[in-house]
Every structure is written in C-alpha cells, then in structure tokens.
PDB file of C-alpha atoms and ligand atoms in Angstrom:
ATOM      1  CA  MET S   1     134.892 130.871 133.630  1.00  0.00           C
ATOM      2  CA  LYS S   2     136.239 127.773 132.968  1.00  0.00           C
ATOM      3  CA  THR S   3     137.682 127.167 129.422  1.00  0.00           C
ATOM      4  CA  LEU S   4     138.585 124.246 126.857  1.00  0.00           C
ATOM      5  CA  ILE S   5     140.691 124.584 123.894  1.00  0.00           C
ATOM      6  CA  VAL S   6     140.267 121.397 121.805  1.00  0.00           C
ATOM      7  CA  TYR S   7     142.509 121.077 118.950  1.00  0.00           C
ATOM      8  CA  THR S   8     143.631 118.827 116.154  1.00  0.00           C
ATOM      9  CA  THR S   9     147.153 119.231 114.118  1.00  0.00           C
ATOM     10  CA  LYS S  10     149.240 117.441 111.585  1.00  0.00           C
ATOM     11  CA  SER S  11     152.350 119.818 111.634  1.00  0.00           C
ATOM     12  CA  GLY S  12     151.959 121.022 115.336  1.00  0.00           C
ATOM     13  CA  ALA S  13     150.972 124.328 114.405  1.00  0.00           C
ATOM     14  CA  SER S  14     147.748 124.144 116.075  1.00  0.00           C
ATOM     15  CA  ARG S  15     149.273 122.785 119.221  1.00  0.00           C
ATOM     16  CA  ASP S  16     151.705 125.553 119.639  1.00  0.00           C
ATOM     17  CA  CYS S  17     148.816 128.010 118.823  1.00  0.00           C
ATOM     18  CA  ALA S  18     146.505 126.066 121.749  1.00  0.00           C
ATOM     19  CA  GLU S  19     149.613 125.938 124.341  1.00  0.00           C
ATOM     20  CA  LEU S  20     150.090 129.806 123.464  1.00  0.00           C
ATOM     21  CA  LEU S  21     146.533 130.724 124.163  1.00  0.00           C
ATOM     22  CA  ALA S  22     146.524 128.393 127.410  1.00  0.00           C
ATOM     23  CA  SER S  23     149.422 130.374 128.460  1.00  0.00           C
ATOM     24  CA  LYS S  24     147.425 133.658 128.197  1.00  0.00           C
ATOM     25  CA  ILE S  25     143.823 132.663 129.401  1.00  0.00           C
ATOM     26  CA  ASN S  26     142.818 131.897 132.834  1.00  0.00           C
ATOM     27  CA  ASN S  27     141.539 128.655 134.033  1.00  0.00           C
ATOM     28  CA  CYS S  28     142.039 127.434 130.584  1.00  0.00           C
ATOM     29  CA  PHE S  29     142.510 123.387 129.796  1.00  0.00           C
ATOM     30  CA  ILE S  30     143.812 121.926 126.611  1.00  0.00           C
ATOM     31  CA  CYS S  31     142.511 118.665 124.752  1.00  0.00           C
ATOM     32  CA  ASP S  32     144.252 117.084 121.526  1.00  0.00           C
ATOM     33  CA  LEU S  33     141.274 115.444 119.784  1.00  0.00           C
ATOM     34  CA  SER S  34     143.988 112.768 118.673  1.00  0.00           C
ATOM     35  CA  LYS S  35     144.643 111.711 122.176  1.00  0.00           C
ATOM     36  CA  GLN S  36     141.039 112.207 123.916  1.00  0.00           C
ATOM     37  CA  VAL S  37     137.634 113.141 123.000  1.00  0.00           C
ATOM     38  CA  PRO S  38     136.517 115.532 125.924  1.00  0.00           C
ATOM     39  CA  ASP S  39     132.726 115.906 127.390  1.00  0.00           C
ATOM     40  CA  ILE S  40     132.460 119.837 127.109  1.00  0.00           C
ATOM     41  CA  GLY S  41     129.784 119.845 129.367  1.00  0.00           C
ATOM     42  CA  SER S  42     131.533 121.496 132.131  1.00  0.00           C
ATOM     43  CA  PHE S  43     133.143 124.126 130.536  1.00  0.00           C
ATOM     44  CA  ASP S  44     131.498 127.555 129.868  1.00  0.00           C
ATOM     45  CA  MET S  45     133.742 128.446 126.815  1.00  0.00           C
ATOM     46  CA  VAL S  46     135.096 126.157 124.264  1.00  0.00           C
ATOM     47  CA  ILE S  47     137.783 127.210 121.876  1.00  0.00           C
ATOM     48  CA  LEU S  48     138.008 124.950 118.793  1.00  0.00           C
ATOM     49  CA  GLY S  49     141.011 125.058 116.574  1.00  0.00           C
ATOM     50  CA  SER S  50     142.490 123.130 113.667  1.00  0.00           C
ATOM     51  CA  GLY S  51     144.838 123.236 110.890  1.00  0.00           C
ATOM     52  CA  VAL S  52     143.744 123.260 107.312  1.00  0.00           C
ATOM     53  CA  ARG S  53     144.763 121.169 104.341  1.00  0.00           C
ATOM     54  CA  MET S  54     143.442 121.023 101.041  1.00  0.00           C
ATOM     55  CA  GLY S  55     140.945 123.696 102.023  1.00  0.00           C
ATOM     56  CA  LYS S  56     139.399 121.545 104.954  1.00  0.00           C
ATOM     57  CA  ILE S  57     139.699 121.205 108.400  1.00  0.00           C
ATOM     58  CA  TYR S  58     141.008 117.922 109.881  1.00  0.00           C
ATOM     59  CA  LYS S  59     138.575 115.048 109.923  1.00  0.00           C
ATOM     60  CA  PRO S  60     138.472 114.525 114.072  1.00  0.00           C
ATOM     61  CA  MET S  61     137.522 118.172 114.292  1.00  0.00           C
ATOM     62  CA  LYS S  62     134.847 117.920 111.758  1.00  0.00           C
ATOM     63  CA  ASN S  63     133.429 114.702 113.500  1.00  0.00           C
ATOM     64  CA  PHE S  64     133.617 116.732 116.807  1.00  0.00           C
ATOM     65  CA  ILE S  65     131.825 119.629 115.761  1.00  0.00           C
ATOM     66  CA  GLU S  66     129.005 117.432 114.388  1.00  0.00           C
ATOM     67  CA  ASN S  67     128.723 115.171 117.310  1.00  0.00           C
ATOM     68  CA  ASN S  68     128.733 118.057 119.801  1.00  0.00           C
ATOM     69  CA  MET S  69     126.608 120.534 117.675  1.00  0.00           C
ATOM     70  CA  GLN S  70     123.683 120.645 120.054  1.00  0.00           C
ATOM     71  CA  VAL S  71     126.034 121.337 123.110  1.00  0.00           C
ATOM     72  CA  LEU S  72     128.114 123.734 120.929  1.00  0.00           C
ATOM     73  CA  LEU S  73     125.369 125.981 120.201  1.00  0.00           C
ATOM     74  CA  VAL S  74     124.426 126.801 123.739  1.00  0.00           C
ATOM     75  CA  LYS S  75     128.049 127.276 124.921  1.00  0.00           C
ATOM     76  CA  LYS S  76     130.110 130.366 124.306  1.00  0.00           C
ATOM     77  CA  THR S  77     132.650 129.408 121.316  1.00  0.00           C
ATOM     78  CA  ALA S  78     135.555 130.795 119.761  1.00  0.00           C
ATOM     79  CA  PHE S  79     137.526 129.261 116.419  1.00  0.00           C
ATOM     80  CA  PHE S  80     140.830 129.464 115.229  1.00  0.00           C
ATOM     81  CA  LEU S  81     142.370 127.912 112.220  1.00  0.00           C
ATOM     82  CA  CYS S  82     146.079 127.530 111.449  1.00  0.00           C
ATOM     83  CA  ASN S  83     146.189 127.927 107.830  1.00  0.00           C
ATOM     84  CA  ALA S  84     149.160 129.297 105.397  1.00  0.00           C
ATOM     85  CA  TYR S  85     147.118 131.192 102.537  1.00  0.00           C
ATOM     86  CA  PRO S  86     145.171 134.129 103.683  1.00  0.00           C
ATOM     87  CA  ASP S  87     143.588 134.717 100.347  1.00  0.00           C
ATOM     88  CA  THR S  88     141.430 131.388 100.740  1.00  0.00           C
ATOM     89  CA  TRP S  89     140.640 132.263 104.722  1.00  0.00           C
ATOM     90  CA  LYS S  90     136.942 133.540 104.126  1.00  0.00           C
ATOM     91  CA  LYS S  91     136.190 130.511 101.610  1.00  0.00           C
ATOM     92  CA  THR S  92     137.856 128.194 104.360  1.00  0.00           C
ATOM     93  CA  VAL S  93     135.730 129.231 107.084  1.00  0.00           C
ATOM     94  CA  GLU S  94     132.677 129.086 105.238  1.00  0.00           C
ATOM     95  CA  LYS S  95     133.063 125.609 103.880  1.00  0.00           C
ATOM     96  CA  ASN S  96     134.195 124.268 107.676  1.00  0.00           C
ATOM     97  CA  ILE S  97     132.493 126.073 110.022  1.00  0.00           C
ATOM     98  CA  PRO S  98     128.801 125.446 110.149  1.00  0.00           C
ATOM     99  CA  LYS S  99     126.827 128.647 109.814  1.00  0.00           C
ATOM    100  CA  ASP S 100     124.732 128.308 112.913  1.00  0.00           C
ATOM    101  CA  LEU S 101     128.099 128.346 115.044  1.00  0.00           C
ATOM    102  CA  SER S 102     129.953 130.925 112.925  1.00  0.00           C
ATOM    103  CA  ASP S 103     127.123 133.186 113.552  1.00  0.00           C
ATOM    104  CA  ARG S 104     127.224 132.738 117.440  1.00  0.00           C
ATOM    105  CA  ALA S 105     130.935 132.487 117.779  1.00  0.00           C
ATOM    106  CA  ILE S 106     132.610 135.002 119.921  1.00  0.00           C
ATOM    107  CA  CYS S 107     135.653 135.340 117.148  1.00  0.00           C
ATOM    108  CA  ILE S 108     136.933 133.352 114.539  1.00  0.00           C
ATOM    109  CA  GLU S 109     140.714 133.883 114.077  1.00  0.00           C
ATOM    110  CA  PRO S 110     143.499 132.844 111.452  1.00  0.00           C
ATOM    111  CA  LEU S 111     146.552 132.253 113.642  1.00  0.00           C
ATOM    112  CA  GLY S 112     149.158 131.824 110.893  1.00  0.00           C
ATOM    113  CA  GLY S 113     150.532 128.447 109.635  1.00  0.00           C
ATOM    114  CA  ILE S 114     153.687 126.532 109.120  1.00  0.00           C
ATOM    115  CA  PRO S 115     154.615 127.100 105.404  1.00  0.00           C
ATOM    116  CA  LEU S 116     154.796 124.204 103.153  1.00  0.00           C
ATOM    117  CA  PHE S 117     158.009 122.238 102.723  1.00  0.00           C
ATOM    118  CA  THR S 118     159.412 124.201 105.943  1.00  0.00           C
ATOM    119  CA  SER S 119     159.940 123.019 109.699  1.00  0.00           C
ATOM    120  CA  PRO S 120     160.649 126.273 111.277  1.00  0.00           C
ATOM    121  CA  LYS S 121     162.124 126.148 114.618  1.00  0.00           C
ATOM    122  CA  ASN S 122     160.597 129.203 116.208  1.00  0.00           C
ATOM    123  CA  GLY S 123     157.096 130.522 116.042  1.00  0.00           C
ATOM    124  CA  ASN S 124     157.630 133.465 113.626  1.00  0.00           C
ATOM    125  CA  TRP S 125     154.653 132.222 111.524  1.00  0.00           C
ATOM    126  CA  ILE S 126     152.212 132.913 114.359  1.00  0.00           C
ATOM    127  CA  LEU S 127     150.114 135.818 114.024  1.00  0.00           C
ATOM    128  CA  SER S 128     150.311 137.397 117.121  1.00  0.00           C
ATOM    129  CA  GLU S 129     147.921 140.315 116.320  1.00  0.00           C
ATOM    130  CA  HIS S 130     145.248 137.494 116.086  1.00  0.00           C
ATOM    131  CA  VAL S 131     146.095 135.683 119.018  1.00  0.00           C
ATOM    132  CA  ASP S 132     145.946 138.770 121.046  1.00  0.00           C
ATOM    133  CA  ARG S 133     142.354 139.552 119.526  1.00  0.00           C
ATOM    134  CA  LEU S 134     141.275 136.200 120.351  1.00  0.00           C
ATOM    135  CA  VAL S 135     142.286 136.241 123.875  1.00  0.00           C
ATOM    136  CA  GLN S 136     140.825 139.689 124.311  1.00  0.00           C
ATOM    137  CA  ALA S 137     137.554 138.663 122.888  1.00  0.00           C
ATOM    138  CA  VAL S 138     137.544 135.318 125.157  1.00  0.00           C
ATOM    139  CA  THR S 139     138.568 137.282 128.347  1.00  0.00           C
ATOM    140  CA  LEU S 140     135.853 140.133 127.694  1.00  0.00           C
ATOM    141  CA  LYS S 141     133.016 138.216 126.540  1.00  0.00           C
ATOM    142  CA  GLY S 142     133.606 134.996 128.648  1.00  0.00           C
TER     143      GLY S 142
HETATM  144  C1  LIG Z 201     149.610 118.870 101.976  1.00  0.00           C
HETATM  145  C2  LIG Z 201     149.196 120.163 102.755  1.00  0.00           C
HETATM  146  C3  LIG Z 201     148.136 121.141 102.284  1.00  0.00           C
HETATM  147  C4  LIG Z 201     147.620 122.454 102.768  1.00  0.00           C
HETATM  148  N1  LIG Z 201     146.767 122.805 102.189  1.00  0.00           N
HETATM  149  C5  LIG Z 201     146.358 124.338 102.470  1.00  0.00           C
HETATM  150  C6  LIG Z 201     145.108 124.779 102.361  1.00  0.00           C
HETATM  151  O1  LIG Z 201     144.433 124.286 101.513  1.00  0.00           O
HETATM  152  N2  LIG Z 201     145.018 126.086 102.732  1.00  0.00           N
HETATM  153  C7  LIG Z 201     145.641 126.893 103.787  1.00  0.00           C
HETATM  154  O2  LIG Z 201     145.411 127.844 104.026  1.00  0.00           O
HETATM  155  N3  LIG Z 201     146.687 126.359 104.030  1.00  0.00           N
HETATM  156  C8  LIG Z 201     147.094 125.011 103.775  1.00  0.00           C
HETATM  157  N4  LIG Z 201     148.232 124.665 104.071  1.00  0.00           N
HETATM  158  C9  LIG Z 201     149.220 124.736 104.890  1.00  0.00           C
HETATM  159  C10 LIG Z 201     148.552 124.377 106.549  1.00  0.00           C
HETATM  160  O3  LIG Z 201     147.578 125.012 106.842  1.00  0.00           O
HETATM  161  C11 LIG Z 201     149.809 124.905 107.513  1.00  0.00           C
HETATM  162  O4  LIG Z 201     150.903 124.065 107.324  1.00  0.00           O
HETATM  163  C12 LIG Z 201     149.400 124.612 109.110  1.00  0.00           C
HETATM  164  O5  LIG Z 201     150.503 124.850 109.660  1.00  0.00           O
HETATM  165  C13 LIG Z 201     148.745 123.526 109.282  1.00  0.00           C
HETATM  166  O6  LIG Z 201     148.302 122.985 110.588  1.00  0.00           O
HETATM  167  P1  LIG Z 201     148.707 121.918 111.776  1.00  0.00           P
HETATM  168  O7  LIG Z 201     150.331 122.379 111.815  1.00  0.00           O
HETATM  169  O8  LIG Z 201     148.179 122.199 112.829  1.00  0.00           O
HETATM  170  O9  LIG Z 201     148.599 120.658 111.177  1.00  0.00           O
HETATM  171  C14 LIG Z 201     148.590 122.947 103.694  1.00  0.00           C
HETATM  172  C15 LIG Z 201     149.723 122.591 104.265  1.00  0.00           C
HETATM  173  C16 LIG Z 201     150.197 120.853 103.753  1.00  0.00           C
HETATM  174  C17 LIG Z 201     151.173 120.409 104.135  1.00  0.00           C
END
C-alpha cells in the first residue's frame, strides 16, 4: 500500500505531525501543499492534515479537497487536524470536512496544536494517543 500525507501549516504543527506519521507508516510520502500540489492518483491511501485558525482549515487544503473531491471519494482517506481547542473539535470537523468524505474516512483525529503565543521547542503538545490511533487505523484498514 502506498500512502500520501498532504498537509498545510502556518505555525509548523501539521508539518511535525505529518513527519511523525510518515516515520510510523510504511511506504509513506509527504507533500506540503504550499510547495507542491500532488497528483493523488497513484496512492492507495491519502491522509489529509491541516492546522485550524478561527475555526477553519487553511485555504490551500480547502481548495485541494474541493478540486480532488471525486478522486478522494474513491480512495481510502484519513484526516488529522492540528487545533488547540478540544471543545470546538466536533464543530470544526463538521464545518471543514465535507460530509461525504467524513462519512467515508477511515479516521479523523485531533493531533493537538501549538498553543497561542507560544513556540514550544519540543513536541509535548502532540496528542500521541491520537497519533497512534491514526497510525493503527491506516495500517489495519489500508
Ligand atoms: C490566530 C490563531 C487562531 C487560532 N484559531 C483556532 C481555532 O479556531 N480553533 C482551534 O482549535 N485552534 C485554533 N488555533 C490554534 C491552532 O490550531 C494551533 O496553533 C495549531 O498548531 C495550528 O496548526 P499549524 O501549526 O499546523 O498551523 C489558533 C491559533 C492562532 C495563532
């Protein structure tokens, strides 16, 4: 199985998570949407990850999902969001991930976020339990 992680980030959390996930998943490639828009055709599994600001995922990810909707609907997909407010998680998912995709996704996980006005030097904001859950779901169902 060939997996692609596509992500968008502003403060780096989604990149850290994408790299951590890729280190735990076999045959896994990473694409930063701000540098390259990938052709997902040759991948079996696509993991989409984005930071959240003001309740929204970032524009390049929103556009990528819209532009690739038909292909994504026939792929295996998983999502992660880097967000700092757990209370608004459910609403954020509903607002940002189209229902057709969220219904079909293997999993949608909150992986933690860099708290506002901080720049942590380590990854202690990462929700390891959710990282493990995503890796397990992708590995089992991929
Ligand atoms: C201006 C700003 C707005 C934010 N808005 C939200 C929000 O609406 N919901 C949330 O859960 N986290 C929010 N956060 C926290 C971010 O989700 C967190 O910093 C995360 O690490 C962003 O992902 P990124 O580092 O990949 O860009 C906000 C952070 C900033 C700086």
